[in-house]
PDB file of C-alpha atoms in Angstrom:
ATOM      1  CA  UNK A   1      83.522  84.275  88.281  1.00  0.00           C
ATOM      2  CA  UNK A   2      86.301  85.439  90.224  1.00  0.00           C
ATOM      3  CA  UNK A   3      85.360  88.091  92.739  1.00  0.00           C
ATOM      4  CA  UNK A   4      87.102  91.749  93.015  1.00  0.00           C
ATOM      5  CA  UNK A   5      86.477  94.436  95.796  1.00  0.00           C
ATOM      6  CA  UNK A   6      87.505  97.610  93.896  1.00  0.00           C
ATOM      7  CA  UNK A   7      87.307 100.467  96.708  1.00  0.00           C
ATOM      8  CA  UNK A   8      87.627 104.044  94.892  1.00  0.00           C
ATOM      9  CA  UNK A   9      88.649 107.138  96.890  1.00  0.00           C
ATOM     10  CA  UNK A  10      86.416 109.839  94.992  1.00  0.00           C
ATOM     11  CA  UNK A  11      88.526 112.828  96.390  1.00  0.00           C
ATOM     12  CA  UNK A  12      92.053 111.771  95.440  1.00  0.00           C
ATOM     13  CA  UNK A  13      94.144 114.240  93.107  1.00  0.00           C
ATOM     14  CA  UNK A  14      91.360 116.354  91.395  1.00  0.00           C
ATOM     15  CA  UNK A  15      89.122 113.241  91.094  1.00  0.00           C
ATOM     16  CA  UNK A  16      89.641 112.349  87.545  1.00  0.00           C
ATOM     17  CA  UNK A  17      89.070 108.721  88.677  1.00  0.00           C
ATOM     18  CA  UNK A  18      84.979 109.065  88.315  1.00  0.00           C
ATOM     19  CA  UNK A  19      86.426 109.960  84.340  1.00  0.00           C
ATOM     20  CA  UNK A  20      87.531 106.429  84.469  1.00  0.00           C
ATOM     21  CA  UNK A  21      85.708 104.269  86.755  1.00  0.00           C
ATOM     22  CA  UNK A  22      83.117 102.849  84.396  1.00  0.00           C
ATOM     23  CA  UNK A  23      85.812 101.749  81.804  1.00  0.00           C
ATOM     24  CA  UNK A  24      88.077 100.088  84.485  1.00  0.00           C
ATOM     25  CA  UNK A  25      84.493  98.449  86.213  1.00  0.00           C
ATOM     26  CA  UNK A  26      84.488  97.032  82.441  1.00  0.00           C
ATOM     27  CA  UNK A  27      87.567  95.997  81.616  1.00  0.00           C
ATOM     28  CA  UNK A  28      87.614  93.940  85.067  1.00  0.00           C
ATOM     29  CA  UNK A  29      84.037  92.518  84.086  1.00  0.00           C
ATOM     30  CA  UNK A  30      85.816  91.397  80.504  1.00  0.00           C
ATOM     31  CA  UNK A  31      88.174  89.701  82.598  1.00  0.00           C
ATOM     32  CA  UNK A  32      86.260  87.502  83.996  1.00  0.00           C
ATOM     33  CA  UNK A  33      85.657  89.642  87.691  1.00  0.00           C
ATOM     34  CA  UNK A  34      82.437  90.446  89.455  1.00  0.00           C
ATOM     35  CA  UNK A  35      83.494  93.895  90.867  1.00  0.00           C
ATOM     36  CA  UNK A  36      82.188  95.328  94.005  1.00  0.00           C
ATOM     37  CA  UNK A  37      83.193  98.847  93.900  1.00  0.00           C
ATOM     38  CA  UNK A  38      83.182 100.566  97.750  1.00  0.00           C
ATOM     39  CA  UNK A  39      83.533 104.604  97.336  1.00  0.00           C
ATOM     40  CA  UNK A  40      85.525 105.586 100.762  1.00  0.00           C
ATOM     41  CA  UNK A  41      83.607 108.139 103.144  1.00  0.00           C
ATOM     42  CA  UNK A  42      85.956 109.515 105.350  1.00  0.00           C
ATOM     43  CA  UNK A  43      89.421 108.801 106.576  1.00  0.00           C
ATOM     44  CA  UNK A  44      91.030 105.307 107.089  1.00  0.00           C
ATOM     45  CA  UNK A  45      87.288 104.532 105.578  1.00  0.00           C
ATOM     46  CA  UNK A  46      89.254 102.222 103.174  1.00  0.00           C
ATOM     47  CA  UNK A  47      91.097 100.225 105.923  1.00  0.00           C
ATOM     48  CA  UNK A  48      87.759  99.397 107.347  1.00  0.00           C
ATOM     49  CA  UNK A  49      86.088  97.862 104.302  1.00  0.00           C
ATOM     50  CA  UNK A  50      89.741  95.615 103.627  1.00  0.00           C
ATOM     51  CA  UNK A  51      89.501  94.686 107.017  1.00  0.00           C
ATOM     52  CA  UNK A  52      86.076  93.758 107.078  1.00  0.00           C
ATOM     53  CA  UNK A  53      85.549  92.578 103.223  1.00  0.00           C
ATOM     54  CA  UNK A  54      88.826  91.778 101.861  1.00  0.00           C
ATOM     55  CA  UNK A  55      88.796  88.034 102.701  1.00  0.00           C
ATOM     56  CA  UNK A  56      86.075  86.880 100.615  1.00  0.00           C
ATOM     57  CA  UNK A  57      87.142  88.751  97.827  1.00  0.00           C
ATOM     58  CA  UNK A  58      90.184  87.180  95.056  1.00  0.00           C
ATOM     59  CA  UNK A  59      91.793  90.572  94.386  1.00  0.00           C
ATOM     60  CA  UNK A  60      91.147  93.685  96.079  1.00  0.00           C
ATOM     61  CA  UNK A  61      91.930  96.425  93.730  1.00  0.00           C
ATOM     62  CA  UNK A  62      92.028 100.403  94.730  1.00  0.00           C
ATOM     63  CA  UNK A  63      92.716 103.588  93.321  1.00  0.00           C
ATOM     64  CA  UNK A  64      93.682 106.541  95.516  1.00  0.00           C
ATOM     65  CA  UNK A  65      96.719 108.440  96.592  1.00  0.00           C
ATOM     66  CA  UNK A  66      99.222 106.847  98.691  1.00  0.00           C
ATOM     67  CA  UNK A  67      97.081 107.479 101.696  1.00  0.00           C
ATOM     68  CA  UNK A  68      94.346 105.378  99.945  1.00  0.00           C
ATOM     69  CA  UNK A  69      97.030 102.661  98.965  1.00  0.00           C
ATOM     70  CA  UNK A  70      98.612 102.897 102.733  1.00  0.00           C
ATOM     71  CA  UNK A  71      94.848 102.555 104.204  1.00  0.00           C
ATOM     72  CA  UNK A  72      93.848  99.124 102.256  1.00  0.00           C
ATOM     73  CA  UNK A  73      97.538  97.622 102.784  1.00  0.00           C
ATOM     74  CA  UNK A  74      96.435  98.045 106.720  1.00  0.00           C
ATOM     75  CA  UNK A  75      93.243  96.438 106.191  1.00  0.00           C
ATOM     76  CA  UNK A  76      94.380  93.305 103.918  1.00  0.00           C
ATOM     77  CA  UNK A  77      97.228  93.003 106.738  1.00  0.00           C
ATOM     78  CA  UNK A  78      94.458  92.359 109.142  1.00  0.00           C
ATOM     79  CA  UNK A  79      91.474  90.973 107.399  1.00  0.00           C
ATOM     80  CA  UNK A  80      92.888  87.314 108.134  1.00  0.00           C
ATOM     81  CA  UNK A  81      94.188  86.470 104.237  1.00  0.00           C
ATOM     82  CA  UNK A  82      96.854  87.302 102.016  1.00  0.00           C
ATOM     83  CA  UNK A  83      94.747  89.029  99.460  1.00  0.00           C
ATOM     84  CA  UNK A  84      96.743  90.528  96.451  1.00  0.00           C
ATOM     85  CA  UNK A  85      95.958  93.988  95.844  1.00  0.00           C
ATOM     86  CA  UNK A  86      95.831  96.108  92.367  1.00  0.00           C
ATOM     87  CA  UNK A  87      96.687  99.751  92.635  1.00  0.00           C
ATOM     88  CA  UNK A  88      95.369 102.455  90.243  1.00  0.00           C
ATOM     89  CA  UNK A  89      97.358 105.432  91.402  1.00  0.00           C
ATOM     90  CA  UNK A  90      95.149 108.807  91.339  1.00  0.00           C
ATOM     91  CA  UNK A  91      96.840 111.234  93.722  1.00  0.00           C
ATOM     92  CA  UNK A  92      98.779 114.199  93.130  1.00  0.00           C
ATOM     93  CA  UNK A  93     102.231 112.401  94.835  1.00  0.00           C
ATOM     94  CA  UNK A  94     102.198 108.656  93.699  1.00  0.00           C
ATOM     95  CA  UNK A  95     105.500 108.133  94.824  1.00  0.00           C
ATOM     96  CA  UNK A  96     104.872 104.590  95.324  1.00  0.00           C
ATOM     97  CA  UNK A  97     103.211 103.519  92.320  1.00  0.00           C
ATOM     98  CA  UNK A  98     106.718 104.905  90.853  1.00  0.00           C
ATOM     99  CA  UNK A  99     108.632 103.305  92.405  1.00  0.00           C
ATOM    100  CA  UNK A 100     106.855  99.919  91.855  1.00  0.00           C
ATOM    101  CA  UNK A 101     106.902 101.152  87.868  1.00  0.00           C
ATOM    102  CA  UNK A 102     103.215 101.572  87.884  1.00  0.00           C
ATOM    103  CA  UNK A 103     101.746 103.728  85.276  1.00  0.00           C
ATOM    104  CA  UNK A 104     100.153 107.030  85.669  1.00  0.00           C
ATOM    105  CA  UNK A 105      97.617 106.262  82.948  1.00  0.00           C
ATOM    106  CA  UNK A 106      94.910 104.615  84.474  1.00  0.00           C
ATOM    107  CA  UNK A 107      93.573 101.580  82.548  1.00  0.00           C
ATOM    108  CA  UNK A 108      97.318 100.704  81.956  1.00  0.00           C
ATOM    109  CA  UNK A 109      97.121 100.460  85.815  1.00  0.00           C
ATOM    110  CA  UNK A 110      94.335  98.835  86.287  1.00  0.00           C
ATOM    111  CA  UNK A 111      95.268  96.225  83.478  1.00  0.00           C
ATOM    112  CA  UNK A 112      98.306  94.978  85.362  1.00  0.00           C
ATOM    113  CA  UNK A 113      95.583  92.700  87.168  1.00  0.00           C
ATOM    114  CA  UNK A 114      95.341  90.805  84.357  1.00  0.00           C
ATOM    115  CA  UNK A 115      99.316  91.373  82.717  1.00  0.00           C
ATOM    116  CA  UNK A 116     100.763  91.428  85.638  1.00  0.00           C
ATOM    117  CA  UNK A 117     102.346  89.287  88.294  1.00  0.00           C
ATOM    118  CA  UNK A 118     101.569  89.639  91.979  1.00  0.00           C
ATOM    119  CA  UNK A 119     104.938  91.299  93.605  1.00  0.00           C
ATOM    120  CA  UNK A 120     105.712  90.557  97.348  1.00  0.00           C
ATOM    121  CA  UNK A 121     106.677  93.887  98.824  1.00  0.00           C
ATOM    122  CA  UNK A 122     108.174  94.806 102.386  1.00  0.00           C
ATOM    123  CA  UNK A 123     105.813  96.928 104.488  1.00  0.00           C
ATOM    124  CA  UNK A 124     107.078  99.296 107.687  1.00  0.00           C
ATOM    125  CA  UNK A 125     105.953  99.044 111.297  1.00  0.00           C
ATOM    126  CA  UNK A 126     105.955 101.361 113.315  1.00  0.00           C
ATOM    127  CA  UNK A 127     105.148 101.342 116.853  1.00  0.00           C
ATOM    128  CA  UNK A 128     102.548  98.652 115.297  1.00  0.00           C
ATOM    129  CA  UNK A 129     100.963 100.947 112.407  1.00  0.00           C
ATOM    130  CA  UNK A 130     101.802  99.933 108.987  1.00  0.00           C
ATOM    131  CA  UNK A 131     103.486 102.299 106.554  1.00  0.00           C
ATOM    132  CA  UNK A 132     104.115 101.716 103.042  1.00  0.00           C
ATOM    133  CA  UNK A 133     106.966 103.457 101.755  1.00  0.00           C
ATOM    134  CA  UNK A 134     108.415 106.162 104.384  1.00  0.00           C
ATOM    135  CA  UNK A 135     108.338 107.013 108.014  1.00  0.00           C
ATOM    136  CA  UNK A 136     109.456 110.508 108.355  1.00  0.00           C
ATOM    137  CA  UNK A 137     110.509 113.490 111.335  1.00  0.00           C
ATOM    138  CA  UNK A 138     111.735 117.018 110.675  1.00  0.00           C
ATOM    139  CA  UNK A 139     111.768 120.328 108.530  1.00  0.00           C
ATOM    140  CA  UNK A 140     111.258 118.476 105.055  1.00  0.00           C
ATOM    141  CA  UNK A 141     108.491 116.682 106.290  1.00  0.00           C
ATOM    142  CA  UNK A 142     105.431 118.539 104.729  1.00  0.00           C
ATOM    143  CA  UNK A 143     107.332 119.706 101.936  1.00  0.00           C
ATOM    144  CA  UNK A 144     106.397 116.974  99.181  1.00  0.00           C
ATOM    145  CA  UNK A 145     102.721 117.726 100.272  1.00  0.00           C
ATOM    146  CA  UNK A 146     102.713 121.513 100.664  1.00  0.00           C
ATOM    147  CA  UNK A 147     104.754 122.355  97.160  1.00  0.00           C
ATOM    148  CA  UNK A 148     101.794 123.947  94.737  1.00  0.00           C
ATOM    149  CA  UNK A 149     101.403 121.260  91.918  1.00  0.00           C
ATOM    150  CA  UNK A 150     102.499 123.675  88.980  1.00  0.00           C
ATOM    151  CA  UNK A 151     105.983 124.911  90.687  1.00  0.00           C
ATOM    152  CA  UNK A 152     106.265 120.881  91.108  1.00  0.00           C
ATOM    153  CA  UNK A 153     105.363 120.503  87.637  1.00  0.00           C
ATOM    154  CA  UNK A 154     107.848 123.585  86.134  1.00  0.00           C
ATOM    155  CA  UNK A 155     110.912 123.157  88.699  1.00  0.00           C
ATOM    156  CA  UNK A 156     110.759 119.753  89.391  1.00  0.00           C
ATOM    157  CA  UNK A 157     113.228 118.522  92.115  1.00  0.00           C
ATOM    158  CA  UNK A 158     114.404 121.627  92.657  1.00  0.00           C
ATOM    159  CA  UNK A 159     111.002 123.247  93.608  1.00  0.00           C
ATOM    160  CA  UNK A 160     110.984 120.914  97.022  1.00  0.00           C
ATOM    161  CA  UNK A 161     114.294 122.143  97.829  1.00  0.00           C
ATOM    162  CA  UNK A 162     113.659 125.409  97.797  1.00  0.00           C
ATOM    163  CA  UNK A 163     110.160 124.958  99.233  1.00  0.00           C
ATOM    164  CA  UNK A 164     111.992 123.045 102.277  1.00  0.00           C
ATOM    165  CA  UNK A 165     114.314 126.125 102.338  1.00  0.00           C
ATOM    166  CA  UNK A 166     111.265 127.754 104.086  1.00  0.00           C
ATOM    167  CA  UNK A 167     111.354 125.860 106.736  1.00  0.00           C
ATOM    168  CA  UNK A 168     115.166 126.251 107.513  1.00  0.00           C
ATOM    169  CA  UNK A 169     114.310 129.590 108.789  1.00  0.00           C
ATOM    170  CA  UNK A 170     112.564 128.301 111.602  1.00  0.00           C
ATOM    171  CA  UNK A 171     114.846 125.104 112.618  1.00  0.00           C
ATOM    172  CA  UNK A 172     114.429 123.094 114.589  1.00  0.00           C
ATOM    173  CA  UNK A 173     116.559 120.110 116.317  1.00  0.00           C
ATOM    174  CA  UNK A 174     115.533 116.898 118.278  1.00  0.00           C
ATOM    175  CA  UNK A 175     118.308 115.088 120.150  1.00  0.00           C
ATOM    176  CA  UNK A 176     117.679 111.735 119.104  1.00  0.00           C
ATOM    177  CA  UNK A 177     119.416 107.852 120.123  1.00  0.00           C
ATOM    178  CA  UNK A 178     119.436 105.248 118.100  1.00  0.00           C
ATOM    179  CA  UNK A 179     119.831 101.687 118.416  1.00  0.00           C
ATOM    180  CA  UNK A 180     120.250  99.463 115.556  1.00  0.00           C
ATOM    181  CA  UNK A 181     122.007  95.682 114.442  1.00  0.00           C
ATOM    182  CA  UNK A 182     123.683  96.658 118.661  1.00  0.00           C
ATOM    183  CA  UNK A 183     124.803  99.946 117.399  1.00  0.00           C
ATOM    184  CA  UNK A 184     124.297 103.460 119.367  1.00  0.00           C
ATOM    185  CA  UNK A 185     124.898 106.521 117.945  1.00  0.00           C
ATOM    186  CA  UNK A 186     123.178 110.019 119.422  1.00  0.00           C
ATOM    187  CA  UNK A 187     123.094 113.418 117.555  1.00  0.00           C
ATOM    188  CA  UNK A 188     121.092 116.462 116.754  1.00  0.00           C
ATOM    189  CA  UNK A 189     118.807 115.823 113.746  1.00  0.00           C
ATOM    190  CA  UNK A 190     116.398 118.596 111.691  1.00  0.00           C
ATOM    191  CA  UNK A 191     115.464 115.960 109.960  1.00  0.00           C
ATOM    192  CA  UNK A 192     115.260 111.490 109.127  1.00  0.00           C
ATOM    193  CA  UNK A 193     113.181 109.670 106.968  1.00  0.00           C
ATOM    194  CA  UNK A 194     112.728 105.405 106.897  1.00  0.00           C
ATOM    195  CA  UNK A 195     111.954 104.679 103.274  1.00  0.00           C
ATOM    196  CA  UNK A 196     111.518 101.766 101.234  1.00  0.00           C
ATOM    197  CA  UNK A 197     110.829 103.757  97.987  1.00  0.00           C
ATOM    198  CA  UNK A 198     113.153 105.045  94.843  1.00  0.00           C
ATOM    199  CA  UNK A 199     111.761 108.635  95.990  1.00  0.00           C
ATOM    200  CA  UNK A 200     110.145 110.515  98.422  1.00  0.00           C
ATOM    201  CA  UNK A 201     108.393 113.296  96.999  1.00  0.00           C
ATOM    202  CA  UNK A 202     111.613 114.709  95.082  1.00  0.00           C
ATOM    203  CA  UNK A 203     113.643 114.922  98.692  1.00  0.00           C
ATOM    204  CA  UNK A 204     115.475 112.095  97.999  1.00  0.00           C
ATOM    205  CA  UNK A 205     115.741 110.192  94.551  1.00  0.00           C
ATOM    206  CA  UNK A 206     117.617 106.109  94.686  1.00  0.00           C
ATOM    207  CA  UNK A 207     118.720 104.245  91.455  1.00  0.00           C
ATOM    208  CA  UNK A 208     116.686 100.785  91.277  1.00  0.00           C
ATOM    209  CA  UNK A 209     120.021  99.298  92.193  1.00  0.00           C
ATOM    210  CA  UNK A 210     120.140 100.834  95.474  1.00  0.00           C
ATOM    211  CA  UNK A 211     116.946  99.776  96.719  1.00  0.00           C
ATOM    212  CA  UNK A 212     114.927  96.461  96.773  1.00  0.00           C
ATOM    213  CA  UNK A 213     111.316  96.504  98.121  1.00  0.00           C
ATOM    214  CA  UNK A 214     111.725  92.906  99.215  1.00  0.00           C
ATOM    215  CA  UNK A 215     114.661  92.462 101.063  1.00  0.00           C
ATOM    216  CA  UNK A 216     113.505  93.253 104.589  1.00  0.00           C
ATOM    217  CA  UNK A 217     115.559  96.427 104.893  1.00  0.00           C
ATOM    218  CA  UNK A 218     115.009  99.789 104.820  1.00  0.00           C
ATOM    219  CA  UNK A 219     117.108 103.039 103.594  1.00  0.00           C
ATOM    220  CA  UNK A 220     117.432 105.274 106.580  1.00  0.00           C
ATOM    221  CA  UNK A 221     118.463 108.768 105.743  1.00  0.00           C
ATOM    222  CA  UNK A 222     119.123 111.509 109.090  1.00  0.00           C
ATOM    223  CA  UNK A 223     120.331 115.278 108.827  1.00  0.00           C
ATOM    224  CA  UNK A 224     122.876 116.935 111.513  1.00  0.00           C
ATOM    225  CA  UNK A 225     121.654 119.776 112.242  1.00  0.00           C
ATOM    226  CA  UNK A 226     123.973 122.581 110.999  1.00  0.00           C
ATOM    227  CA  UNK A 227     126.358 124.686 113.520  1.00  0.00           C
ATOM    228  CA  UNK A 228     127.238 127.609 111.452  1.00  0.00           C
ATOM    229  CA  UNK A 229     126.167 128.694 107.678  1.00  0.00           C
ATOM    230  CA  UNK A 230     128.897 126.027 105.858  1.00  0.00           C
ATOM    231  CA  UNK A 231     127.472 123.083 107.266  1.00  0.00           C
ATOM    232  CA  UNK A 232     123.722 124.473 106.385  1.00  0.00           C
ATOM    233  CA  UNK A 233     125.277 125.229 102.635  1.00  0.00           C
ATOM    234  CA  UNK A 234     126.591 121.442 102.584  1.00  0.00           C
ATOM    235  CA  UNK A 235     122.733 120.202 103.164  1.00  0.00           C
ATOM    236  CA  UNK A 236     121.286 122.269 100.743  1.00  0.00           C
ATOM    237  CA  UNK A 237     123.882 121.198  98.469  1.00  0.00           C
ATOM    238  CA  UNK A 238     123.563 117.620  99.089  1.00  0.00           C
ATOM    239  CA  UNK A 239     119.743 117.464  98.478  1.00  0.00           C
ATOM    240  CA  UNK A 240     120.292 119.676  95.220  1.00  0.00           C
ATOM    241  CA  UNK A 241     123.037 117.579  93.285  1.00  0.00           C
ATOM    242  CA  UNK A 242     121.329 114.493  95.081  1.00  0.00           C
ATOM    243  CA  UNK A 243     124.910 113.425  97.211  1.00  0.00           C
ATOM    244  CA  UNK A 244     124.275 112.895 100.508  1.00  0.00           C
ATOM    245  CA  UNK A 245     128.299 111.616 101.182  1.00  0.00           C
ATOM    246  CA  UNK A 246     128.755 114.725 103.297  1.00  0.00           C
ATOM    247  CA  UNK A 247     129.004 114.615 106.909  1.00  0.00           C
ATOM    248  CA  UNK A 248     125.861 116.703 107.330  1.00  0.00           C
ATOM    249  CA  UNK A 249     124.092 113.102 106.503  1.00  0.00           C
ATOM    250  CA  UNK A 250     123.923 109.848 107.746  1.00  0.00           C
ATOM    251  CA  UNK A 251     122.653 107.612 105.937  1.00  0.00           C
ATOM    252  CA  UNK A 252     122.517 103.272 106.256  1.00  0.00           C
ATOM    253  CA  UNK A 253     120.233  99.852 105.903  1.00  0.00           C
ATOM    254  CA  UNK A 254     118.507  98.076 108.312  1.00  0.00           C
ATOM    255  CA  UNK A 255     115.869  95.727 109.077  1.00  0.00           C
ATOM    256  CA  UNK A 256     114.591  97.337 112.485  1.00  0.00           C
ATOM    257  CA  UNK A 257     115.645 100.305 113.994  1.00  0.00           C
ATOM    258  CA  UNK A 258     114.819 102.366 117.642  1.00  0.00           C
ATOM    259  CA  UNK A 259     114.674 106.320 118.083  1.00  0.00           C
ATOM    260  CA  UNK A 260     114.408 107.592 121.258  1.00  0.00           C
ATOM    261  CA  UNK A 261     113.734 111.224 122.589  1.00  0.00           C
ATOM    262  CA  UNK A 262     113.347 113.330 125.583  1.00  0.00           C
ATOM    263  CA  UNK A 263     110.994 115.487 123.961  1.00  0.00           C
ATOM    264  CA  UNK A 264     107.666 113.845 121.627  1.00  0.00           C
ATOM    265  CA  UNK A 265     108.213 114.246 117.860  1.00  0.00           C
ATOM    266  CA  UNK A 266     105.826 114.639 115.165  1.00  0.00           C
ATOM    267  CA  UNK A 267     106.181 111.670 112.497  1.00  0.00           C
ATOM    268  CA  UNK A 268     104.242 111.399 109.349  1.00  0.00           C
ATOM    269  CA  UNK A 269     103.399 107.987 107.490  1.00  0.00           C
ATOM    270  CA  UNK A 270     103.347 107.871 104.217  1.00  0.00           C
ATOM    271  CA  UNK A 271     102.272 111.402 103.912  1.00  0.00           C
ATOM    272  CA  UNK A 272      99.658 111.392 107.031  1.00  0.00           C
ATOM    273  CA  UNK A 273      99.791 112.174 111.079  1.00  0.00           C
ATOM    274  CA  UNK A 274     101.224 109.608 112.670  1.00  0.00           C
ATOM    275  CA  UNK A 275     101.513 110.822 116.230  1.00  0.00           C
ATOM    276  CA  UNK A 276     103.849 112.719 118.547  1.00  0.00           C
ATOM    277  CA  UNK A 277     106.214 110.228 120.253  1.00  0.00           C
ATOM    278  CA  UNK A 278     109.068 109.788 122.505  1.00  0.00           C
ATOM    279  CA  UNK A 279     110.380 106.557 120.819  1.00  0.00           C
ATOM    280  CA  UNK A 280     109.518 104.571 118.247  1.00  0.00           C
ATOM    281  CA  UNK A 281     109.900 101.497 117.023  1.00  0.00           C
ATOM    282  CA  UNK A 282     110.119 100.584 112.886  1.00  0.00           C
ATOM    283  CA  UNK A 283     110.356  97.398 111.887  1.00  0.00           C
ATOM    284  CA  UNK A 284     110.352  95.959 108.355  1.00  0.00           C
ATOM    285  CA  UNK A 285     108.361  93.134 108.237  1.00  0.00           C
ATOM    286  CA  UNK A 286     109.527  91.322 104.567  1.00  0.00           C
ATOM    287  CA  UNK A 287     107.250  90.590 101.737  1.00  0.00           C
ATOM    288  CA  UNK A 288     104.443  91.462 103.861  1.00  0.00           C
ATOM    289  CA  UNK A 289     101.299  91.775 101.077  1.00  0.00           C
ATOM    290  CA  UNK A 290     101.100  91.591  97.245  1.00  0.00           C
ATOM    291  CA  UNK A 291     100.519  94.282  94.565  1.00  0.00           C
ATOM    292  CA  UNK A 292     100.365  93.715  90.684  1.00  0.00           C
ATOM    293  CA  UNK A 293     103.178  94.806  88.926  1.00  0.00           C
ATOM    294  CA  UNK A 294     104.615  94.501  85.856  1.00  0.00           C
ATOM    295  CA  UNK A 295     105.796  90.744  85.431  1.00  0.00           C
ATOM    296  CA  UNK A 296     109.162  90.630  84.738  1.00  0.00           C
ATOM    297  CA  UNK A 297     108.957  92.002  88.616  1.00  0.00           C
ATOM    298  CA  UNK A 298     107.523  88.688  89.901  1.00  0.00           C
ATOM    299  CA  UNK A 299     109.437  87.482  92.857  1.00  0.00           C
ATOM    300  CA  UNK A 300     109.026  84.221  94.773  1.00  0.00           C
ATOM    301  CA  UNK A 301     106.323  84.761  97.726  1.00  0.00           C
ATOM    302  CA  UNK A 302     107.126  84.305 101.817  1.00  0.00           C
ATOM    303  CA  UNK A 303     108.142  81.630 103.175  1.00  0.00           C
ATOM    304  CA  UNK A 304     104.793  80.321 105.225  1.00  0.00           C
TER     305      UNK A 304
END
């Protein structure tokens, strides 16, 4: 029998996983798996048992929010062997499993182990921690997060906006340098976000034609931070009607990038701390790990 190492974060979204658990432990055993199913404890809990387990394992299969996801894609990246993973998204964000077309419902999910294909996805590093889908700075940060589910669920995209409204009252600016593909440029930002996703919790939505999760390069997004009310209008505008072509944004691709500050700033990854720094350093590091997806996804794997 092919082995599985199914690790289960009981606490993600309002923990309807334990609803489903026993029917997706059985339709992995009627595929043929003998599932080991790990219930995390604490936090980065997950990471530890990829690291440690992952290796002897043929799939390791999770379900979680992003944070779960973003925990066992650090582990597998260190347990020694390129282990393809199966994601079962039960958070109250998902943005990921969205963007990789992964459904909601979970035995669909789960069953993409089986109907699937293993897709080869980039993965962000920064300052050497591994992020998933977005590295972000700034007054938007905790919006996608801090929105109450049911003004998410009756305003949609424009329920961030106006949540990240909020913050605007209390901006704040970081003089920032940059240095990517031996360009400079140095501004005022409020806010920047490195994403390799279609969206980021409603902030920012990207047509599957804009964006390719295995090309090696990421969409970089940075906000000027406004001089008078006009230029605060035109961001507000921008993230409403989705157009960030105004000069209040600057937006471009790239495979690495440097940010560099006088002052620390806070950065969250994929939706958790990821320290107070001076600079960092993101680099995209392509086709880094697997995850099942549907298979007319499939892509060819790294070159070894």
């Amino acid at each position: 029998m092919k082995k599985m190492l199914f690790i289960v974060n009981p606490h993600a979204g309002k923990g309807y996983i334990k609803n489903s658990l026993l029917s997706i432990v059985d339709l992995y055993t009627k595929a043929g798996y003998l599932v080991t199913v790990y219930t995390t404890q604490c936090e980065k809990d997950a990471t530890n048992c990829a690291r440690n387990l992952a290796a002897d394992y043929d799939v390791v299969a999770c379900s979680g929010g992003d944070g779960t996801l973003d925990e066992v894609v650090t582990g597998v990246l260190s347990c020694g062997k390129k282990v393809p993973i199966g994601y079962i998204p039960a958070g109250s964000t998902n943005d990921f499993a969205k963007s990789m077309s992964i459904s909601s419902n979970k035995l669909k999910a789960a069953s993409l182990v089986m109907e699937g294909a293993p897709f080869y996805c980039d993965v962000g590093i920064f300052n050497s921690k591994p992020f998933i889908y977005i590295a972000a700075f700034g007054a938007f940060t905790e919006v996608s997060y801090s929105t109450p589910q049911n003004i998410k669920n009756s305003m949609g995209h424009m329920a961030y906006i106006l949540e990240g409204a909020k913050s605007l009252a209390n901006i704040k600016s970081f003089h920032i340098r940059m240095e990517c593909d031996g360009h400079k440029m140095e501004d005022d930002f409020i806010f920047g976000m490195i994403t390799n996703s279609l969206s980021v919790g409603g902030m920012k939505s990207y047509e599957m034609s804009e964006v390719d999760f295995d090309d090696g390069l990421f969409e970089i997004m940075m906000i000027r931070m406004p001089r008078n009310p006009i230029e605060l209008q035109n961001i507000i505008g921008g993230l409403l009607l989705n157009d960030t072509s105004n000069e209040m944004f600057y937006c471009f691709k790239t495979s690495k990038v440097l940010f560099a500050s006088h002052t620390p700033i806070p950065w969250t990854l994929d939706g958790e701390f990821g320290g107070d720094v001076k600079e960092a350093y993101v680099e995209n590091l392509e086709k880094a790990f697997a995850i099942y997806r549907k298979a007319k996804y499939q892509n060819m794997p790294p070159e070894s």
